[in-house]
Coordinates of C-alpha atoms in Angstrom, one line a residue:
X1 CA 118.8 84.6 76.7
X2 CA 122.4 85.5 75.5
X3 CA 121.1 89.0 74.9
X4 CA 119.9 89.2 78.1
X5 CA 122.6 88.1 79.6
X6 CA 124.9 90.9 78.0
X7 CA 122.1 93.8 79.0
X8 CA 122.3 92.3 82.7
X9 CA 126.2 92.3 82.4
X10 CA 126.4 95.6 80.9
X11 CA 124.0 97.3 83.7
X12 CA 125.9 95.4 86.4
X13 CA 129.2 96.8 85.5
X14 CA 127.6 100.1 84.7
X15 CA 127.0 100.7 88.5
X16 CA 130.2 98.9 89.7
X17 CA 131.7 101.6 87.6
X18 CA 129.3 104.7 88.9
X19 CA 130.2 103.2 92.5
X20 CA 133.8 102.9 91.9
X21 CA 134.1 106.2 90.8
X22 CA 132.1 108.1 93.9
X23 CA 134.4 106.2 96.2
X24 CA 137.5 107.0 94.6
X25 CA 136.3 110.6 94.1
X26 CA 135.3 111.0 97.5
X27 CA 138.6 110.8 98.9
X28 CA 140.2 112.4 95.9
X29 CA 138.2 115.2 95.3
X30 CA 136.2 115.8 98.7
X31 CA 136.8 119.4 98.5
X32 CA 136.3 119.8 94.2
X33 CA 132.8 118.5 94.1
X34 CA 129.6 120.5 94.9
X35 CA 126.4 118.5 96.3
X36 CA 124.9 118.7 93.3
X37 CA 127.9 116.9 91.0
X38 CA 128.5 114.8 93.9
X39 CA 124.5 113.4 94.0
X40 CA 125.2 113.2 90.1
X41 CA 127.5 110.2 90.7
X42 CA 125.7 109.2 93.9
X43 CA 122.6 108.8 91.3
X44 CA 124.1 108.2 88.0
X45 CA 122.4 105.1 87.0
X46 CA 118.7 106.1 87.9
X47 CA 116.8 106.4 85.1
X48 CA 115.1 109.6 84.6
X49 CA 111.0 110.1 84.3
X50 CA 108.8 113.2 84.3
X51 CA 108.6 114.9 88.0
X52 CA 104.7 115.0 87.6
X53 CA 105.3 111.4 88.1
X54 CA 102.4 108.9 89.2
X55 CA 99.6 109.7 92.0
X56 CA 101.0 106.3 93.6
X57 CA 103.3 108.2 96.2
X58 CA 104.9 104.7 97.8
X59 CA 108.0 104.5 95.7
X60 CA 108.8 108.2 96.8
X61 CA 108.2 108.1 100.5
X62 CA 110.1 104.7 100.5
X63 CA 112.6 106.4 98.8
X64 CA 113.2 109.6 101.2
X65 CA 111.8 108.3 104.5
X66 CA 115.0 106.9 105.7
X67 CA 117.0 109.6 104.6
X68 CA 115.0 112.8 106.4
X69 CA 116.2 112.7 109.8
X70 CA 115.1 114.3 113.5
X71 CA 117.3 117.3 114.9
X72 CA 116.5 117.7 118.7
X73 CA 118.4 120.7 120.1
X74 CA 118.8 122.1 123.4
X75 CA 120.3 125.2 124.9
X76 CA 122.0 125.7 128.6
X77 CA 121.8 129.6 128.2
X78 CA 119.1 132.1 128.5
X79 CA 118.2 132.9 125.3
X80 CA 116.2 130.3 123.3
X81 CA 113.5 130.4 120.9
X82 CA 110.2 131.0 120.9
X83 CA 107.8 128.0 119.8
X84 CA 104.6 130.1 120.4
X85 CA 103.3 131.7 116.5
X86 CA 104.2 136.2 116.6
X87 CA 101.6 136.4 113.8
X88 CA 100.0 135.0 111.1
X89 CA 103.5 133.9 109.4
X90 CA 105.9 131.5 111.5
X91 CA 108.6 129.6 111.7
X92 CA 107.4 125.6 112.8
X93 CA 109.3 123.6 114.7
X94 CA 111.4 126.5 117.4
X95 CA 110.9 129.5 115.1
X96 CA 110.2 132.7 116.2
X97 CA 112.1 135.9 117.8
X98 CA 114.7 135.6 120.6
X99 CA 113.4 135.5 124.1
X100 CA 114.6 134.9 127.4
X101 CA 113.7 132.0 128.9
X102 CA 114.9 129.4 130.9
X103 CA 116.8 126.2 129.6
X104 CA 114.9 124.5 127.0
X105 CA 115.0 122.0 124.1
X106 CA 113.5 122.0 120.4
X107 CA 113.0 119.8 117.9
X108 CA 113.1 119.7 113.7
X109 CA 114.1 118.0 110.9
X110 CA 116.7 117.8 108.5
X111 CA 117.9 116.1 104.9
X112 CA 120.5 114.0 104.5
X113 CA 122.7 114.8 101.5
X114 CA 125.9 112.9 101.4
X115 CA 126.7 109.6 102.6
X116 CA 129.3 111.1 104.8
X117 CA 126.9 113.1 107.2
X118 CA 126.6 116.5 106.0
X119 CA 123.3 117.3 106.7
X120 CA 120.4 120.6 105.7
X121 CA 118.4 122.2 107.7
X122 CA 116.8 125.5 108.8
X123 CA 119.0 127.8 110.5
X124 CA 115.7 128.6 113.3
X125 CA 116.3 124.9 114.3
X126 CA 119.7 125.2 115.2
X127 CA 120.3 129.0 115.8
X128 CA 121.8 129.3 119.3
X129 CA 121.5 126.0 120.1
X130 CA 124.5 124.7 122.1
X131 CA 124.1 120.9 121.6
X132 CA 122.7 119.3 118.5
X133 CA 121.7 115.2 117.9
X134 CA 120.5 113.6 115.0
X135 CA 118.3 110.8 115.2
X136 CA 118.9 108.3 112.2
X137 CA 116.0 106.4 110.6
X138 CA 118.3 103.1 112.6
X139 CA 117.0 105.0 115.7
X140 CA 120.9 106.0 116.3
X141 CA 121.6 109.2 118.4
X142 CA 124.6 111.1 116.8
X143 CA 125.8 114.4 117.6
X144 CA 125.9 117.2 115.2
X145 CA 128.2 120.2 113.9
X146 CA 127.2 123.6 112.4
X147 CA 129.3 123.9 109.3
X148 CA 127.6 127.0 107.9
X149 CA 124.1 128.8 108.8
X150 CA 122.5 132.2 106.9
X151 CA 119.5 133.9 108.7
X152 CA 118.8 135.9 105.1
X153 CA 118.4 132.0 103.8
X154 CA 117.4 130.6 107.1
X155 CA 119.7 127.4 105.8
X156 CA 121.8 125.8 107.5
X157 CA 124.5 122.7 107.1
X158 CA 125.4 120.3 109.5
X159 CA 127.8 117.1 109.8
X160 CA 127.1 114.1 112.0
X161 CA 130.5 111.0 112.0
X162 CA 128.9 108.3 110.4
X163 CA 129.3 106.3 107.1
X164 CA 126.8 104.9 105.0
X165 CA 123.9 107.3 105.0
X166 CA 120.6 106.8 103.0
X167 CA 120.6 109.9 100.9
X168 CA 118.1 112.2 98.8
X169 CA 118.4 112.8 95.6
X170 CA 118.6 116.6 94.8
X171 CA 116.0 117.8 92.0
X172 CA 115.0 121.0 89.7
X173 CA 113.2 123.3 92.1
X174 CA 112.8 125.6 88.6
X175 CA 111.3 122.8 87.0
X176 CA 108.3 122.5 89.5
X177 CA 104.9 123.4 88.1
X178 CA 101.8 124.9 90.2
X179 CA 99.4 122.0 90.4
X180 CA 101.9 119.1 90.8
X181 CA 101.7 117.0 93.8
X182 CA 104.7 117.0 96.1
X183 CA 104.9 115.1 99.7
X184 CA 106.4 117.0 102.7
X185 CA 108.5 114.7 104.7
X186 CA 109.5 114.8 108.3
X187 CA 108.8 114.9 112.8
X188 CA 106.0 117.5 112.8
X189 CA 104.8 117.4 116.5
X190 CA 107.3 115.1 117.8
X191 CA 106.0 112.2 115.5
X192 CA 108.3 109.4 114.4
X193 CA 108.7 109.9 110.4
X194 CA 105.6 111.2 108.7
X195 CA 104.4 111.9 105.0
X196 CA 101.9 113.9 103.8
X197 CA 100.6 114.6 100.5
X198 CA 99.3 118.2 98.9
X199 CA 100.2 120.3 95.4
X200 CA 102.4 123.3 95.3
X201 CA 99.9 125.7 95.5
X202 CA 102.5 129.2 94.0
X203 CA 106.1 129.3 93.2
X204 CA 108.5 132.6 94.3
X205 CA 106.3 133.5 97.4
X206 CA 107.6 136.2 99.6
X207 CA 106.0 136.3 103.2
X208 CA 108.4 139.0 104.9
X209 CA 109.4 136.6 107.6
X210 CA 113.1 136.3 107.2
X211 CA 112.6 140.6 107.1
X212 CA 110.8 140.8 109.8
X213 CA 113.5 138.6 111.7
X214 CA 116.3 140.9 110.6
X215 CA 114.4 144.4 111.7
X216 CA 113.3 143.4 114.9
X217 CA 115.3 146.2 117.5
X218 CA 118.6 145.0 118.7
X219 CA 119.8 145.8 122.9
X220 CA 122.1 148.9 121.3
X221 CA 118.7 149.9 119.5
X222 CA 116.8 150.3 122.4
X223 CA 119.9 151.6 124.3
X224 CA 120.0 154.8 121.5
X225 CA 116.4 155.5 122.1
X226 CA 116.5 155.7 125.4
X227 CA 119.3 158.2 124.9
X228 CA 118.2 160.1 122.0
X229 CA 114.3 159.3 122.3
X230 CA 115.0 158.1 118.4
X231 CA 114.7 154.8 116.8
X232 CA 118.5 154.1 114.8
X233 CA 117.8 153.9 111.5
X234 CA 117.3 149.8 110.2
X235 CA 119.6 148.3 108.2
X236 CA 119.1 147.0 104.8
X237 CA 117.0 144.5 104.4
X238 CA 119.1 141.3 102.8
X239 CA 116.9 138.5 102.8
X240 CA 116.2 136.1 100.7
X241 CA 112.3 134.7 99.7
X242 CA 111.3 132.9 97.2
X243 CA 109.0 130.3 98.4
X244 CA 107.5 127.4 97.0
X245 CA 103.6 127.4 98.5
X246 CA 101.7 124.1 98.8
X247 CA 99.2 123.1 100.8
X248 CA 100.8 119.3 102.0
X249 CA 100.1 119.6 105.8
X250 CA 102.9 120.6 107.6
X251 CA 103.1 121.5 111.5
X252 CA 105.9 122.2 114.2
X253 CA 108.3 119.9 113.6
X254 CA 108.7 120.0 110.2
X255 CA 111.2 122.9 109.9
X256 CA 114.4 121.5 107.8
X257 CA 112.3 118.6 106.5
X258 CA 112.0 117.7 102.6
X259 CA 109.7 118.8 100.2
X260 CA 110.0 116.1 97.2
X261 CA 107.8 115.3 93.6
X262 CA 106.7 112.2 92.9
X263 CA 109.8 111.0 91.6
X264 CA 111.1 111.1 95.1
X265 CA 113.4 114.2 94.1
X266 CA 114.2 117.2 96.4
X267 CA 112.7 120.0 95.4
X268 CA 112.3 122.5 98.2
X269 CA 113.5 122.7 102.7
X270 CA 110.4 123.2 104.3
X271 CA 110.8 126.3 106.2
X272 CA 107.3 127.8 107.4
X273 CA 103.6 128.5 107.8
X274 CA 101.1 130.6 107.4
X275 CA 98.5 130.0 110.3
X276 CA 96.7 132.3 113.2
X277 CA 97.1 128.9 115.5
X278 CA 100.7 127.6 115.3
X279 CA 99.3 124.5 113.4
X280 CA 98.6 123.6 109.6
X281 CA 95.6 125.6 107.7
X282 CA 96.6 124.6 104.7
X283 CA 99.5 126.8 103.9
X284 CA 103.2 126.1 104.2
X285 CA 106.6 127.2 102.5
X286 CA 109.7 125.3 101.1
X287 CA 113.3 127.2 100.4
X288 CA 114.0 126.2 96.6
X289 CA 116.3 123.5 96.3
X290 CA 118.4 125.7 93.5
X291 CA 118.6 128.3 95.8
X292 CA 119.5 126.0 98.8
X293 CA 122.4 124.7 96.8
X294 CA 124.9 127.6 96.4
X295 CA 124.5 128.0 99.8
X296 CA 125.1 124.8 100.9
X297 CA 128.0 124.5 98.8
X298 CA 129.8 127.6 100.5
X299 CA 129.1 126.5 103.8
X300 CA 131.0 123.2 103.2
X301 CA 133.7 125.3 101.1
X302 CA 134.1 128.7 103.2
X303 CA 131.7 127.8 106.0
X304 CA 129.3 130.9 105.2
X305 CA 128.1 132.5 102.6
X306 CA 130.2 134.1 99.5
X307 CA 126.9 136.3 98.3
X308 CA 127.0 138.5 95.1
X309 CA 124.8 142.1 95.2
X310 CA 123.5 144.1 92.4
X311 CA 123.8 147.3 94.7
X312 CA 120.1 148.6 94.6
X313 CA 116.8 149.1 96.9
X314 CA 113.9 148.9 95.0
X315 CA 110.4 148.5 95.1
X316 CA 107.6 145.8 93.3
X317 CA 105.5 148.0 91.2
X318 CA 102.0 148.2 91.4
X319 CA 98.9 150.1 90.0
X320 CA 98.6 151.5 93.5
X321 CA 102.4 152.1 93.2
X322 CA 102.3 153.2 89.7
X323 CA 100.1 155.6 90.0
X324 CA 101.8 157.7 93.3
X325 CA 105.1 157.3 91.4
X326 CA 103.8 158.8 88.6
X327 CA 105.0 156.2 86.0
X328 CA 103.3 154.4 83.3
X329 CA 104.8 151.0 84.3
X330 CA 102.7 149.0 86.7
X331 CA 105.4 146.0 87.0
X332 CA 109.0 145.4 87.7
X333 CA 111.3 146.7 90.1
X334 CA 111.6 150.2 91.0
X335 CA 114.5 151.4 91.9
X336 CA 114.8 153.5 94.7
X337 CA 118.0 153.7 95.4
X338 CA 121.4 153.0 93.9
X339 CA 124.7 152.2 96.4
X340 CA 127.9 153.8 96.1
X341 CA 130.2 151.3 94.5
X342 CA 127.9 148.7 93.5
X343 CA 127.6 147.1 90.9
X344 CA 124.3 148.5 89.5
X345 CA 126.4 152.1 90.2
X346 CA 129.2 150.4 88.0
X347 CA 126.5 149.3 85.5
X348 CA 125.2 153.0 85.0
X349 CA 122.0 152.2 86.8
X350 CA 120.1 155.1 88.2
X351 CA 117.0 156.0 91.1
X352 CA 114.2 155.7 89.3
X353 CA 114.7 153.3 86.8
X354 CA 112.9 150.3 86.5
X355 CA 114.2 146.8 86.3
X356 CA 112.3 144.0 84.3
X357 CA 114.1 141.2 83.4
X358 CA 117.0 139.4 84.3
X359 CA 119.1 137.2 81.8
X360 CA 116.0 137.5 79.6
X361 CA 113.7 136.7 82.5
X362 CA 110.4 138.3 83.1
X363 CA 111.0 140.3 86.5
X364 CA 107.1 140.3 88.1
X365 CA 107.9 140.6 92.2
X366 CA 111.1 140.9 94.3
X367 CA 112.0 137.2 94.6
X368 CA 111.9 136.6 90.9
X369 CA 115.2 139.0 91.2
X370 CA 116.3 137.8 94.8
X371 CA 116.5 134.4 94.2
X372 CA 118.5 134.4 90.8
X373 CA 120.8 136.6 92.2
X374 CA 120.9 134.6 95.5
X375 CA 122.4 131.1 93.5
X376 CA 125.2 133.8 92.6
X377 CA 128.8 134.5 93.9
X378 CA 131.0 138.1 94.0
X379 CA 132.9 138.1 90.5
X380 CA 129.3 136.2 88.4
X381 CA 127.8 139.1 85.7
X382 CA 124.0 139.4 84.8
X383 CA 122.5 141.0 82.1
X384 CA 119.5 143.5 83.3
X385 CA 116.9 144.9 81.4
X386 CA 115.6 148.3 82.5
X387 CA 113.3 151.3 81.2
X388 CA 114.3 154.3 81.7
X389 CA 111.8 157.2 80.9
X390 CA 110.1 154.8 79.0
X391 CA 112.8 153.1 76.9
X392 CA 114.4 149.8 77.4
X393 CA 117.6 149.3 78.0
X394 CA 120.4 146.4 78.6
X395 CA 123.2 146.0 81.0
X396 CA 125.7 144.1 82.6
X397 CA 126.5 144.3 86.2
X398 CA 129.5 143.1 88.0
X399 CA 127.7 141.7 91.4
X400 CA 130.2 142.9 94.4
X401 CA 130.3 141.3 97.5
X402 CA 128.0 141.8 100.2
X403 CA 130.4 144.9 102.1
X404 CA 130.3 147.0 99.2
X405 CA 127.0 146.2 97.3
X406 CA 124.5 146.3 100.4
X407 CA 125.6 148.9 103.0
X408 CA 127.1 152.4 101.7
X409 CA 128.6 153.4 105.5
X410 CA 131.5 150.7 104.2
X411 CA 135.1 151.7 105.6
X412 CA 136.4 150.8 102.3
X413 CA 134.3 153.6 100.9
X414 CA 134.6 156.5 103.9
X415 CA 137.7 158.0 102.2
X416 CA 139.8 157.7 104.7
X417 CA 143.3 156.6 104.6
X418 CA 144.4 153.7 102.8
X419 CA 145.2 151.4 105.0
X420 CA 141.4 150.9 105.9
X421 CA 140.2 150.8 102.2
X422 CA 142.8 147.7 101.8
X423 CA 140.9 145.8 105.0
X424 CA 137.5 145.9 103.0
X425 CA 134.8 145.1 105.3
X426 CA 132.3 146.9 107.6
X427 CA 131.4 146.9 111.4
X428 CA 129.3 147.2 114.4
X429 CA 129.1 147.5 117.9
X430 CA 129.3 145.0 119.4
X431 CA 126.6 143.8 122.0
X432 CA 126.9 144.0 125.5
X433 CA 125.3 140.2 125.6
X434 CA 127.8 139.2 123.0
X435 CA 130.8 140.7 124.4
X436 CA 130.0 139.0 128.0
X437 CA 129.7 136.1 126.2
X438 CA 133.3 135.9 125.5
X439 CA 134.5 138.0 128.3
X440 CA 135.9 141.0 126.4
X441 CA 135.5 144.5 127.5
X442 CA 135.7 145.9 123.9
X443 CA 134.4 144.9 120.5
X444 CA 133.0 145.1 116.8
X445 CA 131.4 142.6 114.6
X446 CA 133.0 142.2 111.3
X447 CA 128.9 142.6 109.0
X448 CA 130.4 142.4 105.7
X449 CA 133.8 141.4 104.2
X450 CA 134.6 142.8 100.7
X451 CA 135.8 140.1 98.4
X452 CA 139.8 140.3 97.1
X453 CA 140.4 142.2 100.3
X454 CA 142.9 142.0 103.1
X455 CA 140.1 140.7 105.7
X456 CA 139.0 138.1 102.6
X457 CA 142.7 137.0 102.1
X458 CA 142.8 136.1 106.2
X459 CA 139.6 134.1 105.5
X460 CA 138.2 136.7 108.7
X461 CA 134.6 136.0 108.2
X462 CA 131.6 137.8 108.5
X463 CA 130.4 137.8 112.3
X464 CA 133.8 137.7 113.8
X465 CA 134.3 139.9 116.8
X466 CA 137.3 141.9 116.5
X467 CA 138.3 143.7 120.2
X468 CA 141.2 145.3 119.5
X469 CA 143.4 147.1 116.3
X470 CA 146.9 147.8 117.0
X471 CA 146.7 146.9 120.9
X472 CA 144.1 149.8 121.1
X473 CA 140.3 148.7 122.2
X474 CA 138.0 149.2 119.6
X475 CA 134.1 149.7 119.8
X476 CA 133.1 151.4 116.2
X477 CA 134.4 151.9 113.1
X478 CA 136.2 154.9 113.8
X479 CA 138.1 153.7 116.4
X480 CA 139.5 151.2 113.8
X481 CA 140.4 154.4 111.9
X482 CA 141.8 156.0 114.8
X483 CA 143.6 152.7 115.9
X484 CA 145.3 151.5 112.3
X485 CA 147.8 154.3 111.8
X486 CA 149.6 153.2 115.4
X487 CA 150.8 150.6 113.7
X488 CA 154.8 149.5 114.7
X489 CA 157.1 148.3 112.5
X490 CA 154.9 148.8 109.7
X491 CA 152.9 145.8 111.0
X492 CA 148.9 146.2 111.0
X493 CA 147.7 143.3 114.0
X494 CA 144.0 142.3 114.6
X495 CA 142.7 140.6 117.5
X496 CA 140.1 139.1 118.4
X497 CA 137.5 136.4 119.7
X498 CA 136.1 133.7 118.4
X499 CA 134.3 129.8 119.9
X500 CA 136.8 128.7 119.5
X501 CA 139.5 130.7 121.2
X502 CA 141.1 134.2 121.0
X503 CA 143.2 135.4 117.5
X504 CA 145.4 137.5 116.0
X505 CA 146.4 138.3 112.6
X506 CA 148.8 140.7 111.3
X507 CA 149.7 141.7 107.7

């Protein structure tokens, strides 16, 4: 009994002491901790099993349930989202391309992390949204925050004022095997909580989606083409896929809801379908939860996304491919291009070459490549290996951030003067819809900022609208160039628009 006594004693003051400590880091390094080491205290005296766990899923529902919560959203304008499927692949619970349409509400789900409020879910549930509530498993309505959101993820973070949360404890999305059984968790269909049951069915699926998002035409596009009778040319595709596949049934609804083992661990955000009807045939798709972490991170550090590029286009060999290449590989990454200033230009990487593996990693389809490099910031090195004419060979690349390493039209890189090298980022046009929105006459979005920058060291952010340079209206990147040599007094002044109000910076 004694001995028991000292085992009970010991556990008890074990936990006080895990406890203690996430309180008194919580206020003492809020801003230090990523999810992940924060859930590490949050969770530090579970014991750990195997994530194939038992086939008895109670403890694990139990577990989550109260901690997956329902997002209903609702927008006053005219453009919503589309809840009706494009295709076979879609988006559940609002998904689907921008349409106009009158005022409308949506519904999804989301995962509690912290005990604070901050909150993931998919960015298609709260994209353009211009009021957000969370319905907590207490049946409390609280209103919601965007913190961060990344279409080339289609994650997004949000923060509800409360205290107390039930939370989910973050897994090992690498450490999930085809064949284990995982339970999808959330509102499909309006339903109060609901758990289903199914195995993940692949691992680092790619379903062109988030791509197919990205390419659709913007107003300018169509605006050209009726100008020119030509389509502008797309731009790069940056998204991110790396599915997990099961076949738990998951319907509209669902989107931002978790994807856990056995154990009761989050493993994967449940993100889409494949279906001809709208509705579950048997096929859905989580967002990796190692993946989903850098990201979320960022959000809650820089409120987007601080992503690292290798610099290439490239192509998933095939035989098919293979054989109109010409090349004896029939796997790994072609590459078909190599950016100006990349890193893989740094690296010595050439068109042509052909990547297959990645810190020692067997490179078989794109997302083996896109989502190691996504969990990666601007500054973080990888070792590639690569045949060229039939020999392999290592390297080490230096990813750059996304203005540099993604889209060679980069101010930085145009040669002109210096003064626009030092800003480091790139631009549009603006829209017509977007500049209405705010009321400005002129305007560029800020695409891509270039990390150790001027524009990175003013925190100006990627989709920023920027109206004027100098007190001169902008609309392109060349009228930036034309505007920044008017500077007075040796003074360089941006202004702009943002949600929250009009700004200007000078440097």
């Amino acid at each position: 009994m004694k001995r028991i006594g000292l085992i009970a004693l010991a556990a008890f003051i074990g936990g006080a002491a895990a406890l203690g400590g996430y309180k008194w880091m919580e206020h003492k390094n809020d801003n230090l901790l990523s999810f992940a080491d924060e859930q590490k205290v949050l969770f530090a005296s579970n014991a750990k099993i195997s994530s194939a766990g038992a086939v008895d899923f109670v403890e694990a529902a139990a577990a989550v349930s109260p901690a997956v919560v329902h997002i209903k959203t609702s927008y006053s304008g005219s453009t919503g989202r589309s809840s009706s499927p494009m295709d076979m692949f879609d988006f559940f619970g609002g998904g689907g391309r921008n349409i106009q349409r009158a005022p409308r509400a949506a519904s999804g789900s989301g995962v509690i992390l912290t005990p604070d409020g901050y909150i993931v879910t998919n960015n298609h549930v709260v994209d353009n949204a211009d009021k957000i509530e969370v319905i907590l498993s207490d049946r409390r309505k609280v209103s919601a925050t965007v913190v961060g959101k990344d279409p080339n993820t289609d994650l997004a973070l949000i923060k509800v004022d409360a205290t107390n949360l039930p939370v989910v404890k973050m897994g090992n999305s690498d450490n999930v095997q085809i064949g284990e059984w995982v339970l999808a968790v959330g509102f499909p269909l309006d339903l109060q909580t609901t758990v289903t049951a199914g195995i993940v069915s692949a691992k680092s699926r790619s379903i062109g989606i988030l791509a197919r998002d990205q390419q659709q035409p913007s107003e300018e596009d169509f605006e050209e083409y009726q100008r020119t009778g030509k389509m502008p040319a797309r731009a790069a595709n940056t998204s991110i896929e790396s599915y997990i596949q099961t076949d738990a049934a998951i319907n509209p609804g669902n989107s931002g809801g978790a994807l856990v083992n056995a154990n009761g661990e989050l493993v994967g955000i449940n993100a889409a379908i494949a279906s001809q009807t709208g509705t579950n045939v048997g096929y859905g798709f989580a967002i990796p939860v190692n993946l989903a972490k850098k990201i979320l991170d960022d959000f809650r550090k820089y409120g987007a996304v601080k992503r690292g590029y290798i610099g290439v286009t490239f192509s998933t060999l095939d035989a098919d491919l293979a054989e109109r290449l010409n090349v004896k590989d029939n796997s790994g990454l072609y590459v078909n291009e190599v950016l100006p200033g990349s890193g893989a230009a740094a690296a010595g990487l050439l068109k042509g070459d052909i990547i297959k593996k990645i810190d020692g990693n067997i490179i078989y389809d794109s997302p083996d490549l896109q989502e190691k490099i996504g969990r990666l910031s601007p500054g973080d090195k990888v070792e590639l290996t690569y045949s060229r004419n039939g020999q392999l060979k290592d390297t080490r690349v230096t990813l750059k951030g996304e203005g540099a390493a993604t889209n060679p039209n980069v101010i930085a890189k145009t040669g002109a003067s210096a003064s626009i090298e030092k800003l480091g980022a790139s631009f549009a046009p603006a829209s017509t819809q977007l500049k209405s929105k705010y009321g400005a006459k002129s305007g560029v979005v800020v695409t891509g900022v270039e990390q150790g920058k001027i524009f990175d060291s003013l925190d100006i952010s990627k989709g920023l609208l920027v109206t004027a340079v100098n007190g001169r209206p902008v609309n392109s990147a060349k009228d930036i160039e034309a505007a920044l040599p008017q500077s007075r007094n040796g003074m360089t002044t941006i202004t702009g628009v943002t949600a929250e109000g009009r700004f200007t910076y000078s440097f």
